[in-house]
PDB file of C-alpha atoms in Angstrom:
ATOM      1  CA  MET A 249      19.887  83.736  78.514  1.00 48.00           C
ATOM      2  CA  LEU A 250      18.179  80.996  80.332  1.00 47.00           C
ATOM      3  CA  LEU A 251      14.643  81.504  81.713  1.00 57.00           C
ATOM      4  CA  SER A 252      13.905  80.023  84.993  1.00 74.00           C
ATOM      5  CA  ALA A 253      16.181  76.882  84.993  1.00 82.00           C
ATOM      6  CA  SER A 254      14.982  73.786  86.609  1.00 93.00           C
ATOM      7  CA  GLU A 255      16.736  71.816  89.328  1.00 93.00           C
ATOM      8  CA  GLU A 256      17.679  69.322  86.628  1.00 94.00           C
ATOM      9  CA  ASP A 257      19.207  71.967  84.488  1.00 96.00           C
ATOM     10  CA  VAL A 258      21.391  73.071  87.317  1.00 97.00           C
ATOM     11  CA  LEU A 259      22.504  69.589  88.167  1.00 97.00           C
ATOM     12  CA  ALA A 260      23.345  68.958  84.493  1.00 97.00           C
ATOM     13  CA  ALA A 261      25.410  72.132  84.406  1.00 98.00           C
ATOM     14  CA  ALA A 262      27.173  70.832  87.616  1.00 98.00           C
ATOM     15  CA  GLU A 263      27.830  67.531  85.865  1.00 97.00           C
ATOM     16  CA  ALA A 264      29.335  69.386  82.742  1.00 97.00           C
ATOM     17  CA  LEU A 265      31.516  71.378  85.026  1.00 97.00           C
ATOM     18  CA  GLY A 266      32.676  68.282  86.890  1.00 97.00           C
ATOM     19  CA  GLU A 267      33.522  66.637  83.525  1.00 96.00           C
ATOM     20  CA  GLU A 268      35.721  69.603  82.467  1.00 95.00           C
ATOM     21  CA  LEU A 269      37.408  69.636  85.975  1.00 96.00           C
ATOM     22  CA  ALA A 270      38.056  65.895  85.621  1.00 95.00           C
ATOM     23  CA  ALA A 271      39.506  66.313  82.148  1.00 93.00           C
ATOM     24  CA  MET A 272      41.772  69.157  83.398  1.00 93.00           C
ATOM     25  CA  GLU A 273      42.926  67.280  86.445  1.00 91.00           C
ATOM     26  CA  SER A 274      45.256  65.113  84.344  1.00 86.00           C
ATOM     27  CA  ASP A 275      46.959  68.128  82.782  1.00 85.00           C
ATOM     28  CA  ALA A 276      47.450  70.089  86.056  1.00 89.00           C
ATOM     29  CA  SER A 277      49.673  69.397  89.084  1.00 91.00           C
ATOM     30  CA  PRO A 278      47.906  68.695  92.422  1.00 91.00           C
ATOM     31  CA  ALA A 279      48.564  72.227  93.552  1.00 93.00           C
ATOM     32  CA  GLU A 280      47.365  73.866  90.347  1.00 92.00           C
ATOM     33  CA  PHE A 281      44.225  71.765  90.433  1.00 94.00           C
ATOM     34  CA  GLN A 282      43.622  72.643  94.069  1.00 94.00           C
ATOM     35  CA  THR A 283      43.995  76.253  93.188  1.00 94.00           C
ATOM     36  CA  VAL A 284      41.396  75.999  90.387  1.00 94.00           C
ATOM     37  CA  LEU A 285      38.837  74.222  92.883  1.00 95.00           C
ATOM     38  CA  LEU A 286      39.344  77.176  95.235  1.00 95.00           C
ATOM     39  CA  GLN A 287      38.856  79.703  92.392  1.00 95.00           C
ATOM     40  CA  CYS A 288      35.723  77.863  91.295  1.00 96.00           C
ATOM     41  CA  ASN A 289      34.278  77.981  94.888  1.00 96.00           C
ATOM     42  CA  GLU A 290      35.164  81.582  95.348  1.00 96.00           C
ATOM     43  CA  ALA A 291      33.585  82.459  92.045  1.00 96.00           C
ATOM     44  CA  ILE A 292      30.350  80.681  92.875  1.00 96.00           C
ATOM     45  CA  SER A 293      30.295  82.372  96.366  1.00 95.00           C
ATOM     46  CA  GLU A 294      30.698  85.775  94.815  1.00 95.00           C
ATOM     47  CA  GLU A 295      28.112  85.183  92.182  1.00 94.00           C
ATOM     48  CA  THR A 296      25.426  83.764  94.591  1.00 92.00           C
ATOM     49  CA  GLY A 297      26.259  85.561  97.734  1.00 91.00           C
ATOM     50  CA  VAL A 298      26.262  82.221  99.600  1.00 92.00           C
ATOM     51  CA  GLN A 299      29.575  80.725 100.900  1.00 93.00           C
ATOM     52  CA  TYR A 300      29.502  77.488  98.721  1.00 94.00           C
ATOM     53  CA  GLY A 301      32.091  75.596 100.736  1.00 91.00           C
ATOM     54  CA  ASP A 302      30.375  76.361 104.032  1.00 90.00           C
ATOM     55  CA  VAL A 303      26.945  75.271 103.047  1.00 88.00           C
ATOM     56  CA  CYS A 304      28.147  72.224 101.409  1.00 86.00           C
ATOM     57  CA  GLY A 305      29.897  71.098 104.622  1.00 77.00           C
ATOM     58  CA  ALA A 306      33.487  71.855 103.765  1.00 69.00           C
ATOM     59  CA  GLY A 307      33.622  74.301 106.729  1.00 60.00           C
ATOM     60  CA  GLY A 308      33.757  71.443 109.210  1.00 47.00           C
ATOM     61  CA  SER A 309      31.577  71.598 112.295  1.00 37.00           C
ATOM     62  CA  CYS A 310      30.831  75.281 112.340  1.00 35.00           C
TER      63      CYS A 310
ATOM     64  CA  MET B 143      48.284  77.408  73.738  1.00 54.00           C
ATOM     65  CA  SER B 144      49.331  74.714  76.209  1.00 63.00           C
ATOM     66  CA  GLY B 145      46.921  71.793  77.005  1.00 67.00           C
ATOM     67  CA  LEU B 146      46.487  73.169  80.540  1.00 71.00           C
ATOM     68  CA  GLN B 147      45.606  76.626  79.371  1.00 71.00           C
ATOM     69  CA  ALA B 148      42.940  75.046  76.994  1.00 67.00           C
ATOM     70  CA  SER B 149      41.568  73.006  79.895  1.00 83.00           C
ATOM     71  CA  GLU B 150      41.421  76.136  82.190  1.00 86.00           C
ATOM     72  CA  GLU B 151      39.370  77.908  79.478  1.00 89.00           C
ATOM     73  CA  ASP B 152      37.083  75.044  79.143  1.00 91.00           C
ATOM     74  CA  VAL B 153      36.502  74.911  82.887  1.00 95.00           C
ATOM     75  CA  GLU B 154      35.959  78.654  82.981  1.00 95.00           C
ATOM     76  CA  GLU B 155      33.354  78.342  80.356  1.00 96.00           C
ATOM     77  CA  GLN B 156      31.517  75.495  82.127  1.00 97.00           C
ATOM     78  CA  LEU B 157      31.811  77.400  85.421  1.00 98.00           C
ATOM     79  CA  ARG B 158      30.129  80.440  83.762  1.00 98.00           C
ATOM     80  CA  THR B 159      27.323  78.228  82.396  1.00 97.00           C
ATOM     81  CA  PHE B 160      26.904  76.529  85.748  1.00 98.00           C
ATOM     82  CA  MET B 161      26.686  79.771  87.679  1.00 97.00           C
ATOM     83  CA  GLU B 162      24.301  81.308  85.150  1.00 97.00           C
ATOM     84  CA  THR B 163      22.039  78.255  85.221  1.00 97.00           C
ATOM     85  CA  LEU B 164      22.136  78.335  89.085  1.00 97.00           C
ATOM     86  CA  THR B 165      21.203  81.983  89.312  1.00 96.00           C
ATOM     87  CA  ASP B 166      18.457  81.630  86.799  1.00 96.00           C
ATOM     88  CA  SER B 167      16.935  78.624  88.704  1.00 97.00           C
ATOM     89  CA  GLU B 168      13.498  78.866  90.317  1.00 96.00           C
ATOM     90  CA  ILE B 169      15.111  77.878  93.704  1.00 96.00           C
ATOM     91  CA  TYR B 170      17.878  80.633  93.673  1.00 97.00           C
ATOM     92  CA  ARG B 171      15.336  83.354  92.465  1.00 97.00           C
ATOM     93  CA  GLU B 172      12.909  82.345  95.202  1.00 97.00           C
ATOM     94  CA  PHE B 173      15.776  82.725  97.722  1.00 97.00           C
ATOM     95  CA  VAL B 174      16.595  86.239  96.395  1.00 97.00           C
ATOM     96  CA  ASP B 175      12.939  87.219  96.493  1.00 97.00           C
ATOM     97  CA  ALA B 176      12.501  85.820  99.996  1.00 97.00           C
ATOM     98  CA  SER B 177      15.763  87.722 101.123  1.00 96.00           C
ATOM     99  CA  GLU B 178      14.405  90.983  99.695  1.00 97.00           C
ATOM    100  CA  ALA B 179      11.073  90.420 101.339  1.00 98.00           C
ATOM    101  CA  LEU B 180      12.802  89.821 104.679  1.00 97.00           C
ATOM    102  CA  ASP B 181      14.882  93.000 104.212  1.00 96.00           C
ATOM    103  CA  GLU B 182      11.759  95.055 103.566  1.00 97.00           C
ATOM    104  CA  ASP B 183       9.854  93.507 106.514  1.00 98.00           C
ATOM    105  CA  SER B 184      10.995  95.576 109.445  1.00 97.00           C
ATOM    106  CA  GLU B 185       9.033  93.552 112.114  1.00 96.00           C
ATOM    107  CA  ALA B 186      10.534  90.253 110.777  1.00 97.00           C
ATOM    108  CA  SER B 187      14.040  91.708 110.505  1.00 96.00           C
ATOM    109  CA  ALA B 188      13.877  93.163 114.063  1.00 97.00           C
ATOM    110  CA  LEU B 189      12.533  89.869 115.445  1.00 96.00           C
ATOM    111  CA  LEU B 190      15.463  87.914 113.563  1.00 95.00           C
ATOM    112  CA  ARG B 191      17.986  90.415 114.831  1.00 96.00           C
ATOM    113  CA  GLU B 192      16.839  90.259 118.445  1.00 96.00           C
ATOM    114  CA  PHE B 193      16.841  86.415 118.279  1.00 96.00           C
ATOM    115  CA  GLN B 194      20.373  86.400 116.923  1.00 94.00           C
ATOM    116  CA  GLU B 195      21.714  88.886 119.580  1.00 95.00           C
ATOM    117  CA  LYS B 196      20.085  86.936 122.402  1.00 93.00           C
ATOM    118  CA  GLN B 197      21.532  83.690 120.916  1.00 92.00           C
ATOM    119  CA  GLN B 198      24.943  85.131 120.930  1.00 92.00           C
ATOM    120  CA  ARG B 199      24.581  86.244 124.526  1.00 91.00           C
ATOM    121  CA  MET B 200      23.344  82.812 125.425  1.00 89.00           C
ATOM    122  CA  GLN B 201      26.490  81.273 123.920  1.00 88.00           C
ATOM    123  CA  ARG B 202      28.607  83.540 126.065  1.00 90.00           C
ATOM    124  CA  ASP B 203      26.734  83.030 129.251  1.00 87.00           C
ATOM    125  CA  PHE B 204      23.990  80.534 129.803  1.00 84.00           C
ATOM    126  CA  ASP B 205      20.968  82.048 131.648  1.00 86.00           C
ATOM    127  CA  GLN B 206      17.588  80.403 132.222  1.00 90.00           C
ATOM    128  CA  SER B 207      15.464  83.558 131.720  1.00 91.00           C
ATOM    129  CA  LEU B 208      17.358  84.259 128.518  1.00 91.00           C
ATOM    130  CA  MET B 209      16.625  80.742 127.467  1.00 93.00           C
ATOM    131  CA  SER B 210      12.764  81.351 128.118  1.00 94.00           C
ATOM    132  CA  GLU B 211      13.005  84.563 126.034  1.00 94.00           C
ATOM    133  CA  LEU B 212      14.788  82.733 123.203  1.00 94.00           C
ATOM    134  CA  GLN B 213      11.959  80.046 123.134  1.00 95.00           C
ATOM    135  CA  GLU B 214       9.334  82.746 122.970  1.00 96.00           C
ATOM    136  CA  LEU B 215      11.152  84.538 120.131  1.00 96.00           C
ATOM    137  CA  GLN B 216      11.571  81.117 118.349  1.00 96.00           C
ATOM    138  CA  SER B 217       7.827  80.513 118.592  1.00 96.00           C
ATOM    139  CA  GLU B 218       7.198  84.110 117.199  1.00 96.00           C
ATOM    140  CA  MET B 219       9.559  83.396 114.367  1.00 96.00           C
ATOM    141  CA  ASP B 220       7.809  80.162 113.611  1.00 96.00           C
ATOM    142  CA  ASP B 221       4.601  82.111 113.244  1.00 97.00           C
ATOM    143  CA  ASN B 222       6.095  84.761 111.064  1.00 97.00           C
ATOM    144  CA  GLU B 223       5.326  84.211 107.412  1.00 98.00           C
ATOM    145  CA  THR B 224       8.253  86.347 106.045  1.00 98.00           C
ATOM    146  CA  ILE B 225      10.760  84.443 108.171  1.00 97.00           C
ATOM    147  CA  GLN B 226       9.349  81.039 107.326  1.00 97.00           C
ATOM    148  CA  ARG B 227       9.416  81.871 103.654  1.00 97.00           C
ATOM    149  CA  HIS B 228      13.058  82.949 103.859  1.00 97.00           C
ATOM    150  CA  ARG B 229      14.011  79.793 105.977  1.00 96.00           C
ATOM    151  CA  GLU B 230      12.386  77.485 103.413  1.00 97.00           C
ATOM    152  CA  ALA B 231      13.947  79.180 100.493  1.00 97.00           C
ATOM    153  CA  GLN B 232      17.344  78.998 102.202  1.00 95.00           C
ATOM    154  CA  GLU B 233      16.982  75.306 102.949  1.00 95.00           C
ATOM    155  CA  ALA B 234      16.031  74.621  99.390  1.00 96.00           C
ATOM    156  CA  LEU B 235      18.944  76.482  98.070  1.00 96.00           C
ATOM    157  CA  VAL B 236      21.362  74.797 100.426  1.00 95.00           C
ATOM    158  CA  GLU B 237      19.967  71.436  99.473  1.00 95.00           C
ATOM    159  CA  LEU B 238      20.494  72.223  95.641  1.00 97.00           C
ATOM    160  CA  LEU B 239      24.102  73.388  96.304  1.00 96.00           C
ATOM    161  CA  GLN B 240      24.864  70.290  98.214  1.00 96.00           C
ATOM    162  CA  GLU B 241      23.455  68.218  95.366  1.00 96.00           C
ATOM    163  CA  THR B 242      25.706  70.174  92.908  1.00 97.00           C
ATOM    164  CA  ASN B 243      28.685  69.554  95.185  1.00 97.00           C
ATOM    165  CA  ASP B 244      27.898  65.753  95.196  1.00 96.00           C
ATOM    166  CA  VAL B 245      27.646  65.619  91.413  1.00 97.00           C
ATOM    167  CA  ILE B 246      30.902  67.482  90.808  1.00 97.00           C
ATOM    168  CA  SER B 247      32.764  65.586  93.629  1.00 97.00           C
ATOM    169  CA  GLU B 248      31.850  62.377  92.022  1.00 96.00           C
ATOM    170  CA  GLN B 249      33.271  63.489  88.747  1.00 95.00           C
ATOM    171  CA  ILE B 250      36.558  64.538  90.044  1.00 95.00           C
ATOM    172  CA  GLY B 251      36.961  61.826  92.791  1.00 94.00           C
ATOM    173  CA  ARG B 252      37.429  64.370  95.635  1.00 94.00           C
ATOM    174  CA  GLU B 253      35.519  66.998  97.569  1.00 94.00           C
ATOM    175  CA  PHE B 254      34.660  69.993  95.236  1.00 96.00           C
ATOM    176  CA  ALA B 255      33.452  72.219  97.917  1.00 95.00           C
ATOM    177  CA  GLN B 256      36.318  74.225  99.559  1.00 89.00           C
ATOM    178  CA  SER B 257      36.080  76.250 102.638  1.00 80.00           C
ATOM    179  CA  THR B 258      37.289  79.717 101.709  1.00 67.00           C
ATOM    180  CA  GLY B 259      36.037  81.510 104.835  1.00 61.00           C
ATOM    181  CA  GLY B 260      39.536  81.663 106.427  1.00 48.00           C
ATOM    182  CA  GLY B 261      38.958  80.071 109.647  1.00 40.00           C
ATOM    183  CA  CYS B 262      36.504  78.163 111.598  1.00 38.00           C
ATOM    184  CA  CYS B 263      34.035  79.163 114.292  1.00 33.00           C
TER     185      CYS B 263
END
């Protein structure tokens, strides 16, 4: 288990996730890939208790 | 196992690592601590609740005296250490989450953050 990860650690983990998603995109249909993105966002929101899409601006002008 | 299944498992693994790293980060832990401190501070919680209630009333019906009350409450909130700590922790977490979204969005060539809230405003 990680102990007190730094901001750099978090961004590195985000980059690794982005790389896997990019690799997967070529195997998936646009609809499948969109579903995976939604599932990732929901998982992050559930884990953190913060609505990821909303705080990152995907919720529009709310 | 199909290529897509293998890719999905790789994504799930990286997603788990990402969430674990995020929730173990100093920024996230401070946000959780600050949220707990706010919950346990009845004075700060009441102040925040009163402000939110009056803000909602203000959105429904503009009233000058209500505006003055809101300004006073805002000033009290600015002086409240627990509320300020929570606000700063929340801003730091939001900034970190936005940075993670930028990093991932750049990799996949589209917006990673998806609104799952089911409706706007």
